[in-house]
Amino acid sequence: MINLLCSRAKIVFVYHEAGKKYRKAQQIVGELEKKLPEFDEIESEQNREIKLQKLKKLLDKVRTKMFNFSQQMRYLQEDRNTIDTNAENYREALTKIKSLCIDGDNLDFLQKFLDLAENKYQRQIEIDLNYLIASQNLFEQSISTVRGMVEIEQVELDTEQEQNEKTRDRQLENIIFFVGTAIGGGQIFSAAYPLIKDTPIQWQPNFYLPLHPFFATLIYSVLFGLGFGLLTLLIVWAARKIFPK
């Protein structure tokens, strides 16, 4: 009789606790369902870096809730197994008691509880689990989708940043090349220009006199260097377009 009463008490207590865990799991389901519309909002974000950050934050939140949801699912499954085990123990104890009964003993109230445990308690927990499993599959699929989006956005962002870095490096190379070519061109012109005559500099400007050879050489060197640098840069740019790496 003690075994029967102990099994009965365990069944009642565990069924009551299972109801709490199911309601907790339902609450998490509601919270997860509220997160689903955020996917569409994030998808419309044009800034790739901001989009990736939002996706990662959302993924962290959803994974945390899914972890808690999975815990409640596992606890509910353990409660189902506990009720199954104690229902079987209750049946065995009831069978022994019935074997010791004499005519006129009425044990229907004990049998009614066993029927209640098997037909309602166990069945109800099974229904609850099936409902939660369907929700679990939906949210796991959603997490997989978000995780895939994060991976794709990360790859595309890395590619975009790498391309931008290459573009900046190329622009810096062009600037350095242009400056070096201009200086070199100016030096070539200066070397090829006739030697500067020993002409005194007229410090008082006189626009009717020809430009002093020193200033003429300086100006022509700068102009030639700039022109030579631009022409060379244009040739290099055209060559890169025609023969890309």
PDB file of C-alpha atoms in Angstrom:
ATOM      1  CA  MET A   1       0.000   0.000   0.000  1.00  0.00           C
ATOM      2  CA  ILE A   2       2.890   2.355   0.802  1.00  0.00           C
ATOM      3  CA  ASN A   3       4.398   1.829  -2.668  1.00  0.00           C
ATOM      4  CA  LEU A   4       1.019   2.593  -4.252  1.00  0.00           C
ATOM      5  CA  LEU A   5       0.587   5.807  -2.267  1.00  0.00           C
ATOM      6  CA  CYS A   6       4.156   6.925  -2.991  1.00  0.00           C
ATOM      7  CA  SER A   7       3.666   6.341  -6.711  1.00  0.00           C
ATOM      8  CA  ARG A   8       0.376   8.211  -6.618  1.00  0.00           C
ATOM      9  CA  ALA A   9       1.950  11.202  -4.853  1.00  0.00           C
ATOM     10  CA  LYS A  10       4.805  11.322  -7.368  1.00  0.00           C
ATOM     11  CA  ILE A  11       2.405  11.218 -10.307  1.00  0.00           C
ATOM     12  CA  VAL A  12       0.276  14.068  -8.957  1.00  0.00           C
ATOM     13  CA  PHE A  13       3.278  16.219  -8.056  1.00  0.00           C
ATOM     14  CA  VAL A  14       5.134  15.662 -11.345  1.00  0.00           C
ATOM     15  CA  TYR A  15       2.000  16.323 -13.416  1.00  0.00           C
ATOM     16  CA  HIS A  16       1.521  19.603 -11.589  1.00  0.00           C
ATOM     17  CA  GLU A  17       5.169  20.566 -12.226  1.00  0.00           C
ATOM     18  CA  ALA A  18       4.884  19.547 -15.877  1.00  0.00           C
ATOM     19  CA  GLY A  19       2.072  22.045 -16.279  1.00  0.00           C
ATOM     20  CA  LYS A  20       4.351  24.810 -14.996  1.00  0.00           C
ATOM     21  CA  LYS A  21       7.117  23.848 -17.415  1.00  0.00           C
ATOM     22  CA  TYR A  22       4.703  23.725 -20.326  1.00  0.00           C
ATOM     23  CA  ARG A  23       3.418  27.216 -19.535  1.00  0.00           C
ATOM     24  CA  LYS A  24       7.020  28.444 -19.250  1.00  0.00           C
ATOM     25  CA  ALA A  25       7.810  26.903 -22.627  1.00  0.00           C
ATOM     26  CA  GLN A  26       4.708  28.539 -24.111  1.00  0.00           C
ATOM     27  CA  GLN A  27       5.864  31.896 -22.772  1.00  0.00           C
ATOM     28  CA  ILE A  28       9.221  31.439 -24.514  1.00  0.00           C
ATOM     29  CA  VAL A  29       7.398  30.488 -27.719  1.00  0.00           C
ATOM     30  CA  GLY A  30       5.485  33.761 -27.547  1.00  0.00           C
ATOM     31  CA  GLU A  31       8.715  35.713 -27.058  1.00  0.00           C
ATOM     32  CA  LEU A  32      10.347  33.952 -29.997  1.00  0.00           C
ATOM     33  CA  GLU A  33       7.355  34.603 -32.233  1.00  0.00           C
ATOM     34  CA  LYS A  34       7.691  38.324 -31.507  1.00  0.00           C
ATOM     35  CA  LYS A  35      11.280  38.160 -32.786  1.00  0.00           C
ATOM     36  CA  LEU A  36      10.334  36.706 -36.181  1.00  0.00           C
ATOM     37  CA  PRO A  37       9.143  40.026 -37.731  1.00  0.00           C
ATOM     38  CA  GLU A  38      12.571  41.523 -36.978  1.00  0.00           C
ATOM     39  CA  PHE A  39      14.030  39.325 -39.733  1.00  0.00           C
ATOM     40  CA  ASP A  40      12.140  41.266 -42.402  1.00  0.00           C
ATOM     41  CA  GLU A  41      13.103  44.609 -40.858  1.00  0.00           C
ATOM     42  CA  ILE A  42      16.788  43.686 -40.823  1.00  0.00           C
ATOM     43  CA  GLU A  43      16.589  42.319 -44.358  1.00  0.00           C
ATOM     44  CA  SER A  44      15.599  45.778 -45.625  1.00  0.00           C
ATOM     45  CA  GLU A  45      18.687  47.409 -44.066  1.00  0.00           C
ATOM     46  CA  GLN A  46      20.908  48.830 -46.820  1.00  0.00           C
ATOM     47  CA  ASN A  47      24.081  49.297 -44.784  1.00  0.00           C
ATOM     48  CA  ARG A  48      25.774  45.906 -44.863  1.00  0.00           C
ATOM     49  CA  GLU A  49      27.813  46.451 -41.709  1.00  0.00           C
ATOM     50  CA  ILE A  50      24.800  47.605 -39.663  1.00  0.00           C
ATOM     51  CA  LYS A  51      22.756  44.741 -41.092  1.00  0.00           C
ATOM     52  CA  LEU A  52      25.373  42.210 -40.013  1.00  0.00           C
ATOM     53  CA  GLN A  53      25.532  43.656 -36.490  1.00  0.00           C
ATOM     54  CA  LYS A  54      21.736  43.505 -36.121  1.00  0.00           C
ATOM     55  CA  LEU A  55      21.646  39.927 -37.392  1.00  0.00           C
ATOM     56  CA  LYS A  56      24.304  38.856 -34.900  1.00  0.00           C
ATOM     57  CA  LYS A  57      22.460  40.518 -32.009  1.00  0.00           C
ATOM     58  CA  LEU A  58      19.188  38.915 -33.051  1.00  0.00           C
ATOM     59  CA  LEU A  59      20.868  35.524 -33.417  1.00  0.00           C
ATOM     60  CA  ASP A  60      22.331  35.780 -29.908  1.00  0.00           C
ATOM     61  CA  LYS A  61      18.938  36.656 -28.426  1.00  0.00           C
ATOM     62  CA  VAL A  62      17.119  33.874 -30.265  1.00  0.00           C
ATOM     63  CA  ARG A  63      19.747  31.264 -29.403  1.00  0.00           C
ATOM     64  CA  THR A  64      19.538  32.164 -25.708  1.00  0.00           C
ATOM     65  CA  LYS A  65      15.756  31.813 -25.726  1.00  0.00           C
ATOM     66  CA  MET A  66      15.993  28.569 -27.704  1.00  0.00           C
ATOM     67  CA  PHE A  67      18.386  27.205 -25.077  1.00  0.00           C
ATOM     68  CA  ASN A  68      15.861  27.981 -22.339  1.00  0.00           C
ATOM     69  CA  PHE A  69      13.090  26.502 -24.478  1.00  0.00           C
ATOM     70  CA  SER A  70      15.065  23.291 -25.015  1.00  0.00           C
ATOM     71  CA  GLN A  71      15.598  23.044 -21.255  1.00  0.00           C
ATOM     72  CA  GLN A  72      11.857  23.179 -20.610  1.00  0.00           C
ATOM     73  CA  MET A  73      11.329  20.577 -23.327  1.00  0.00           C
ATOM     74  CA  ARG A  74      13.854  18.249 -21.711  1.00  0.00           C
ATOM     75  CA  TYR A  75      12.315  18.745 -18.270  1.00  0.00           C
ATOM     76  CA  LEU A  76       8.870  17.983 -19.700  1.00  0.00           C
ATOM     77  CA  GLN A  77      10.151  14.796 -21.306  1.00  0.00           C
ATOM     78  CA  GLU A  78      11.672  13.761 -17.980  1.00  0.00           C
ATOM     79  CA  ASP A  79       8.328  14.397 -16.280  1.00  0.00           C
ATOM     80  CA  ARG A  80       6.591  12.217 -18.865  1.00  0.00           C
ATOM     81  CA  ASN A  81       9.057   9.393 -18.196  1.00  0.00           C
ATOM     82  CA  THR A  82       8.615   9.822 -14.443  1.00  0.00           C
ATOM     83  CA  ILE A  83       4.835   9.552 -14.733  1.00  0.00           C
ATOM     84  CA  ASP A  84       5.155   6.509 -17.005  1.00  0.00           C
ATOM     85  CA  THR A  85       7.455   4.788 -14.513  1.00  0.00           C
ATOM     86  CA  ASN A  86       5.330   5.569 -11.486  1.00  0.00           C
ATOM     87  CA  ALA A  87       2.133   4.615 -13.297  1.00  0.00           C
ATOM     88  CA  GLU A  88       3.667   1.200 -13.927  1.00  0.00           C
ATOM     89  CA  ASN A  89       4.750   0.958 -10.270  1.00  0.00           C
ATOM     90  CA  TYR A  90       1.236   1.969  -9.223  1.00  0.00           C
ATOM     91  CA  ARG A  91      -0.232  -0.767 -11.441  1.00  0.00           C
ATOM     92  CA  GLU A  92       2.021  -3.414  -9.933  1.00  0.00           C
ATOM     93  CA  ALA A  93       1.195  -2.301  -6.391  1.00  0.00           C
ATOM     94  CA  LEU A  94      -2.515  -2.274  -7.204  1.00  0.00           C
ATOM     95  CA  THR A  95      -2.315  -5.777  -8.649  1.00  0.00           C
ATOM     96  CA  LYS A  96      -0.720  -7.044  -5.432  1.00  0.00           C
ATOM     97  CA  ILE A  97      -3.381  -5.339  -3.328  1.00  0.00           C
ATOM     98  CA  LYS A  98      -6.145  -6.847  -5.442  1.00  0.00           C
ATOM     99  CA  SER A  99      -4.630 -10.293  -4.914  1.00  0.00           C
ATOM    100  CA  LEU A 100      -4.958  -9.806  -1.174  1.00  0.00           C
ATOM    101  CA  CYS A 101      -8.545  -8.570  -1.250  1.00  0.00           C
ATOM    102  CA  ILE A 102     -11.495 -10.494  -0.039  1.00  0.00           C
ATOM    103  CA  ASP A 103     -14.965 -10.550  -1.502  1.00  0.00           C
ATOM    104  CA  GLY A 104     -16.745  -7.247  -1.052  1.00  0.00           C
ATOM    105  CA  ASP A 105     -13.658  -5.043  -1.091  1.00  0.00           C
ATOM    106  CA  ASN A 106     -14.150  -2.133  -3.457  1.00  0.00           C
ATOM    107  CA  LEU A 107     -10.927  -0.846  -5.035  1.00  0.00           C
ATOM    108  CA  ASP A 108     -12.550   1.083  -7.870  1.00  0.00           C
ATOM    109  CA  PHE A 109     -11.269   4.416  -6.555  1.00  0.00           C
ATOM    110  CA  LEU A 110      -7.700   3.120  -6.814  1.00  0.00           C
ATOM    111  CA  GLN A 111      -8.283   1.900 -10.358  1.00  0.00           C
ATOM    112  CA  LYS A 112      -9.872   5.229 -11.325  1.00  0.00           C
ATOM    113  CA  PHE A 113      -6.700   7.080 -10.413  1.00  0.00           C
ATOM    114  CA  LEU A 114      -4.612   4.706 -12.534  1.00  0.00           C
ATOM    115  CA  ASP A 115      -6.984   5.266 -15.451  1.00  0.00           C
ATOM    116  CA  LEU A 116      -6.702   9.013 -14.851  1.00  0.00           C
ATOM    117  CA  ALA A 117      -2.889   8.869 -14.879  1.00  0.00           C
ATOM    118  CA  GLU A 118      -2.744   6.798 -18.051  1.00  0.00           C
ATOM    119  CA  ASN A 119      -5.595   8.355 -20.011  1.00  0.00           C
ATOM    120  CA  LYS A 120      -5.263  12.010 -18.994  1.00  0.00           C
ATOM    121  CA  TYR A 121      -1.936  12.814 -17.390  1.00  0.00           C
ATOM    122  CA  GLN A 122       0.265  10.885 -19.784  1.00  0.00           C
ATOM    123  CA  ARG A 123      -1.856  11.841 -22.771  1.00  0.00           C
ATOM    124  CA  GLN A 124      -1.858  15.536 -21.866  1.00  0.00           C
ATOM    125  CA  ILE A 125       1.923  15.682 -21.509  1.00  0.00           C
ATOM    126  CA  GLU A 126       2.268  13.897 -24.867  1.00  0.00           C
ATOM    127  CA  ILE A 127      -0.002  16.485 -26.522  1.00  0.00           C
ATOM    128  CA  ASP A 128       1.971  19.325 -24.946  1.00  0.00           C
ATOM    129  CA  LEU A 129       5.261  17.859 -26.142  1.00  0.00           C
ATOM    130  CA  ASN A 130       3.983  17.430 -29.689  1.00  0.00           C
ATOM    131  CA  TYR A 131       2.888  21.068 -29.775  1.00  0.00           C
ATOM    132  CA  LEU A 132       6.241  22.253 -28.467  1.00  0.00           C
ATOM    133  CA  ILE A 133       8.175  20.017 -30.857  1.00  0.00           C
ATOM    134  CA  ALA A 134       6.372  21.652 -33.804  1.00  0.00           C
ATOM    135  CA  SER A 135       7.345  25.082 -32.474  1.00  0.00           C
ATOM    136  CA  GLN A 136      10.886  23.890 -31.838  1.00  0.00           C
ATOM    137  CA  ASN A 137      11.266  22.768 -35.450  1.00  0.00           C
ATOM    138  CA  LEU A 138      10.036  26.157 -36.690  1.00  0.00           C
ATOM    139  CA  PHE A 139      12.432  28.127 -34.515  1.00  0.00           C
ATOM    140  CA  GLU A 140      15.384  25.869 -35.281  1.00  0.00           C
ATOM    141  CA  GLN A 141      14.724  26.451 -38.968  1.00  0.00           C
ATOM    142  CA  SER A 142      14.556  30.204 -38.325  1.00  0.00           C
ATOM    143  CA  ILE A 143      17.864  30.105 -36.446  1.00  0.00           C
ATOM    144  CA  SER A 144      19.471  28.174 -39.288  1.00  0.00           C
ATOM    145  CA  THR A 145      18.184  30.801 -41.721  1.00  0.00           C
ATOM    146  CA  VAL A 146      19.558  33.672 -39.645  1.00  0.00           C
ATOM    147  CA  ARG A 147      22.882  31.864 -39.167  1.00  0.00           C
ATOM    148  CA  GLY A 148      23.123  31.401 -42.926  1.00  0.00           C
ATOM    149  CA  MET A 149      22.324  35.085 -43.450  1.00  0.00           C
ATOM    150  CA  VAL A 150      25.055  36.054 -40.983  1.00  0.00           C
ATOM    151  CA  GLU A 151      27.617  33.884 -42.767  1.00  0.00           C
ATOM    152  CA  ILE A 152      26.676  35.273 -46.186  1.00  0.00           C
ATOM    153  CA  GLU A 153      26.686  38.887 -44.999  1.00  0.00           C
ATOM    154  CA  GLN A 154      30.026  38.347 -43.249  1.00  0.00           C
ATOM    155  CA  VAL A 155      31.621  36.965 -46.403  1.00  0.00           C
ATOM    156  CA  GLU A 156      30.201  39.754 -48.556  1.00  0.00           C
ATOM    157  CA  LEU A 157      31.267  42.415 -46.049  1.00  0.00           C
ATOM    158  CA  ASP A 158      34.787  40.981 -45.856  1.00  0.00           C
ATOM    159  CA  THR A 159      34.950  40.919 -49.654  1.00  0.00           C
ATOM    160  CA  GLU A 160      33.695  44.499 -49.877  1.00  0.00           C
ATOM    161  CA  GLN A 161      36.178  45.724 -47.267  1.00  0.00           C
ATOM    162  CA  GLU A 162      39.007  43.880 -49.008  1.00  0.00           C
ATOM    163  CA  GLN A 163      38.028  45.448 -52.327  1.00  0.00           C
ATOM    164  CA  ASN A 164      37.873  48.905 -50.752  1.00  0.00           C
ATOM    165  CA  GLU A 165      41.283  48.373 -49.215  1.00  0.00           C
ATOM    166  CA  LYS A 166      42.703  47.352 -52.583  1.00  0.00           C
ATOM    167  CA  THR A 167      41.137  50.433 -54.162  1.00  0.00           C
ATOM    168  CA  ARG A 168      42.706  52.695 -51.522  1.00  0.00           C
ATOM    169  CA  ASP A 169      46.067  51.020 -52.008  1.00  0.00           C
ATOM    170  CA  ARG A 170      45.779  51.444 -55.767  1.00  0.00           C
ATOM    171  CA  GLN A 171      44.897  55.124 -55.376  1.00  0.00           C
ATOM    172  CA  LEU A 172      47.862  55.624 -53.053  1.00  0.00           C
ATOM    173  CA  GLU A 173      50.125  53.872 -55.553  1.00  0.00           C
ATOM    174  CA  ASN A 174      48.830  56.145 -58.312  1.00  0.00           C
ATOM    175  CA  ILE A 175      49.508  59.259 -56.239  1.00  0.00           C
ATOM    176  CA  ILE A 176      53.022  58.122 -55.349  1.00  0.00           C
ATOM    177  CA  PHE A 177      53.666  57.107 -58.953  1.00  0.00           C
ATOM    178  CA  PHE A 178      52.377  60.438 -60.259  1.00  0.00           C
ATOM    179  CA  VAL A 179      54.447  62.494 -57.823  1.00  0.00           C
ATOM    180  CA  GLY A 180      57.573  60.467 -58.508  1.00  0.00           C
ATOM    181  CA  THR A 181      57.043  60.644 -62.261  1.00  0.00           C
ATOM    182  CA  ALA A 182      56.398  64.390 -62.154  1.00  0.00           C
ATOM    183  CA  ILE A 183      59.558  65.018 -60.137  1.00  0.00           C
ATOM    184  CA  GLY A 184      61.552  62.772 -62.426  1.00  0.00           C
ATOM    185  CA  GLY A 185      60.139  64.472 -65.511  1.00  0.00           C
ATOM    186  CA  GLY A 186      60.978  67.876 -64.118  1.00  0.00           C
ATOM    187  CA  GLN A 187      64.538  66.780 -63.439  1.00  0.00           C
ATOM    188  CA  ILE A 188      64.877  65.407 -66.960  1.00  0.00           C
ATOM    189  CA  PHE A 189      63.661  68.702 -68.425  1.00  0.00           C
ATOM    190  CA  SER A 190      65.993  70.707 -66.230  1.00  0.00           C
ATOM    191  CA  ALA A 191      68.934  68.593 -67.305  1.00  0.00           C
ATOM    192  CA  ALA A 192      68.001  68.912 -70.976  1.00  0.00           C
ATOM    193  CA  TYR A 193      67.342  72.668 -70.806  1.00  0.00           C
ATOM    194  CA  PRO A 194      70.258  74.894 -71.929  1.00  0.00           C
ATOM    195  CA  LEU A 195      72.510  75.975 -69.144  1.00  0.00           C
ATOM    196  CA  ILE A 196      71.306  79.008 -67.328  1.00  0.00           C
ATOM    197  CA  LYS A 197      73.222  82.046 -68.384  1.00  0.00           C
ATOM    198  CA  ASP A 198      74.889  84.228 -65.874  1.00  0.00           C
ATOM    199  CA  THR A 199      72.161  86.835 -65.985  1.00  0.00           C
ATOM    200  CA  PRO A 200      71.501  89.032 -63.001  1.00  0.00           C
ATOM    201  CA  ILE A 201      68.014  88.810 -61.513  1.00  0.00           C
ATOM    202  CA  GLN A 202      65.849  91.919 -61.944  1.00  0.00           C
ATOM    203  CA  TRP A 203      64.293  92.252 -58.496  1.00  0.00           C
ATOM    204  CA  GLN A 204      61.994  95.052 -59.608  1.00  0.00           C
ATOM    205  CA  PRO A 205      59.410  93.420 -61.867  1.00  0.00           C
ATOM    206  CA  ASN A 206      59.416  94.644 -65.442  1.00  0.00           C
ATOM    207  CA  PHE A 207      56.864  92.947 -67.661  1.00  0.00           C
ATOM    208  CA  TYR A 208      58.572  94.264 -70.811  1.00  0.00           C
ATOM    209  CA  LEU A 209      61.731  92.256 -70.120  1.00  0.00           C
ATOM    210  CA  PRO A 210      61.961  88.514 -70.957  1.00  0.00           C
ATOM    211  CA  LEU A 211      61.571  86.011 -68.118  1.00  0.00           C
ATOM    212  CA  HIS A 212      64.806  85.276 -66.279  1.00  0.00           C
ATOM    213  CA  PRO A 213      66.321  81.892 -67.359  1.00  0.00           C
ATOM    214  CA  PHE A 214      66.253  80.585 -63.762  1.00  0.00           C
ATOM    215  CA  PHE A 215      62.532  81.182 -63.326  1.00  0.00           C
ATOM    216  CA  ALA A 216      61.818  79.972 -66.860  1.00  0.00           C
ATOM    217  CA  THR A 217      63.627  76.718 -66.147  1.00  0.00           C
ATOM    218  CA  LEU A 218      61.774  76.308 -62.841  1.00  0.00           C
ATOM    219  CA  ILE A 219      58.335  76.951 -64.368  1.00  0.00           C
ATOM    220  CA  TYR A 220      58.933  74.797 -67.431  1.00  0.00           C
ATOM    221  CA  SER A 221      60.274  71.972 -65.281  1.00  0.00           C
ATOM    222  CA  VAL A 222      57.152  71.988 -63.118  1.00  0.00           C
ATOM    223  CA  LEU A 223      54.832  72.114 -66.127  1.00  0.00           C
ATOM    224  CA  PHE A 224      56.743  69.419 -67.956  1.00  0.00           C
ATOM    225  CA  GLY A 225      56.839  67.244 -64.839  1.00  0.00           C
ATOM    226  CA  LEU A 226      53.081  67.543 -64.300  1.00  0.00           C
ATOM    227  CA  GLY A 227      52.341  66.865 -67.939  1.00  0.00           C
ATOM    228  CA  PHE A 228      54.705  63.942 -68.074  1.00  0.00           C
ATOM    229  CA  GLY A 229      53.287  62.521 -64.846  1.00  0.00           C
ATOM    230  CA  LEU A 230      49.677  62.804 -66.060  1.00  0.00           C
ATOM    231  CA  LEU A 231      50.535  61.240 -69.407  1.00  0.00           C
ATOM    232  CA  THR A 232      52.337  58.322 -67.769  1.00  0.00           C
ATOM    233  CA  LEU A 233      49.523  57.839 -65.249  1.00  0.00           C
ATOM    234  CA  LEU A 234      46.997  57.778 -68.088  1.00  0.00           C
ATOM    235  CA  ILE A 235      49.048  55.139 -69.927  1.00  0.00           C
ATOM    236  CA  VAL A 236      49.287  52.993 -66.787  1.00  0.00           C
ATOM    237  CA  TRP A 237      45.520  53.338 -66.136  1.00  0.00           C
ATOM    238  CA  ALA A 238      44.725  52.303 -69.708  1.00  0.00           C
ATOM    239  CA  ALA A 239      47.116  49.347 -69.468  1.00  0.00           C
ATOM    240  CA  ARG A 240      45.400  48.136 -66.268  1.00  0.00           C
ATOM    241  CA  LYS A 241      42.025  48.343 -67.956  1.00  0.00           C
ATOM    242  CA  ILE A 242      43.199  46.439 -71.044  1.00  0.00           C
ATOM    243  CA  PHE A 243      45.312  43.889 -69.160  1.00  0.00           C
ATOM    244  CA  PRO A 244      43.644  43.354 -65.777  1.00  0.00           C
ATOM    245  CA  LYS A 245      45.229  40.935 -63.348  1.00  0.00           C
TER     246      LYS A 245
END
